[in-house]
């Protein structure tokens, strides 16, 4: 399929995630969606966004790529516009914003995404005659966040989707990334760099920083 796929295939895959999540008592599930595109209809009616909402309601957590159109509005695309997902843009190893990322108030967090060493797909040209290749994109950034979400969930198995999102915000480094997009574009883009968990128990520690994008909500940590 290369870099293309169908909405129906995405929905089928997420239906399988739901099936497997519900098949095990107290299951903990984190999904990375390194994919996306423009919403053909209103984003709140997009079938992928609706499926994310459905699965989030049963406790499935989502990290989603912001897409790589060089500065388009994430709120007009899927799944980056899904309120339940954690929308991720990219930075490089010098803590500079990767300008291929899409932007705006639907962005939740930043993660490394430029020149990330990745497994080499069939048919790709790998370097050093090995099975790895440096790749760039928000699709490389989002899995970093999915991994941190899994760490948080492992240490806090009763945490809700909102709890995990709030913990990401609380642990993130504020204003670390340089050359950010103009705050006047699409409601502004948060400058929050993802970090691995600072502590085992996430409850009662803090609320989300005021810079969190308003259309994504401002989750606060609940007391279990």
PDB file of C-alpha atoms in Angstrom, residues 16 19 26 33 38 41 56 66 78 95 98 136 151 157-158 170 182 185 194 196 208 221:
ATOM      1  CA  UNK A  16      -9.972  -5.167  16.029  1.00  0.00           C
ATOM      2  CA  UNK A  19     -12.328  -6.384  20.224  1.00  0.00           C
ATOM      3  CA  UNK A  26      -8.655  -4.652  32.963  1.00  0.00           C
ATOM      4  CA  UNK A  33      -1.773   6.439  14.555  1.00  0.00           C
ATOM      5  CA  UNK A  38      -7.952  16.273   5.413  1.00  0.00           C
ATOM      6  CA  UNK A  41     -16.700  16.529   6.004  1.00  0.00           C
ATOM      7  CA  UNK A  56     -11.384   6.253  24.140  1.00  0.00           C
ATOM      8  CA  UNK A  66      -0.108  15.968  13.322  1.00  0.00           C
ATOM      9  CA  UNK A  78      -7.902  13.680  10.966  1.00  0.00           C
ATOM     10  CA  UNK A  95      15.373  21.212  19.950  1.00  0.00           C
ATOM     11  CA  UNK A  98      10.444  20.740  12.477  1.00  0.00           C
ATOM     12  CA  UNK A 136      11.560  12.243   9.473  1.00  0.00           C
ATOM     13  CA  UNK A 151       4.969   3.936  30.699  1.00  0.00           C
ATOM     14  CA  UNK A 157      -3.238   1.271  35.723  1.00  0.00           C
ATOM     15  CA  UNK A 158      -6.397   3.041  36.936  1.00  0.00           C
ATOM     16  CA  UNK A 170       2.516  18.123  33.524  1.00  0.00           C
ATOM     17  CA  UNK A 182       3.770  32.222  14.892  1.00  0.00           C
ATOM     18  CA  UNK A 185      -1.453  31.015  13.131  1.00  0.00           C
ATOM     19  CA  UNK A 194       7.432  15.327  25.888  1.00  0.00           C
ATOM     20  CA  UNK A 196       9.509  10.377  30.300  1.00  0.00           C
ATOM     21  CA  UNK A 208      -2.383  20.989  32.787  1.00  0.00           C
ATOM     22  CA  UNK A 221      -5.737  14.854  37.236  1.00  0.00           C
TER      23      UNK A 221
END
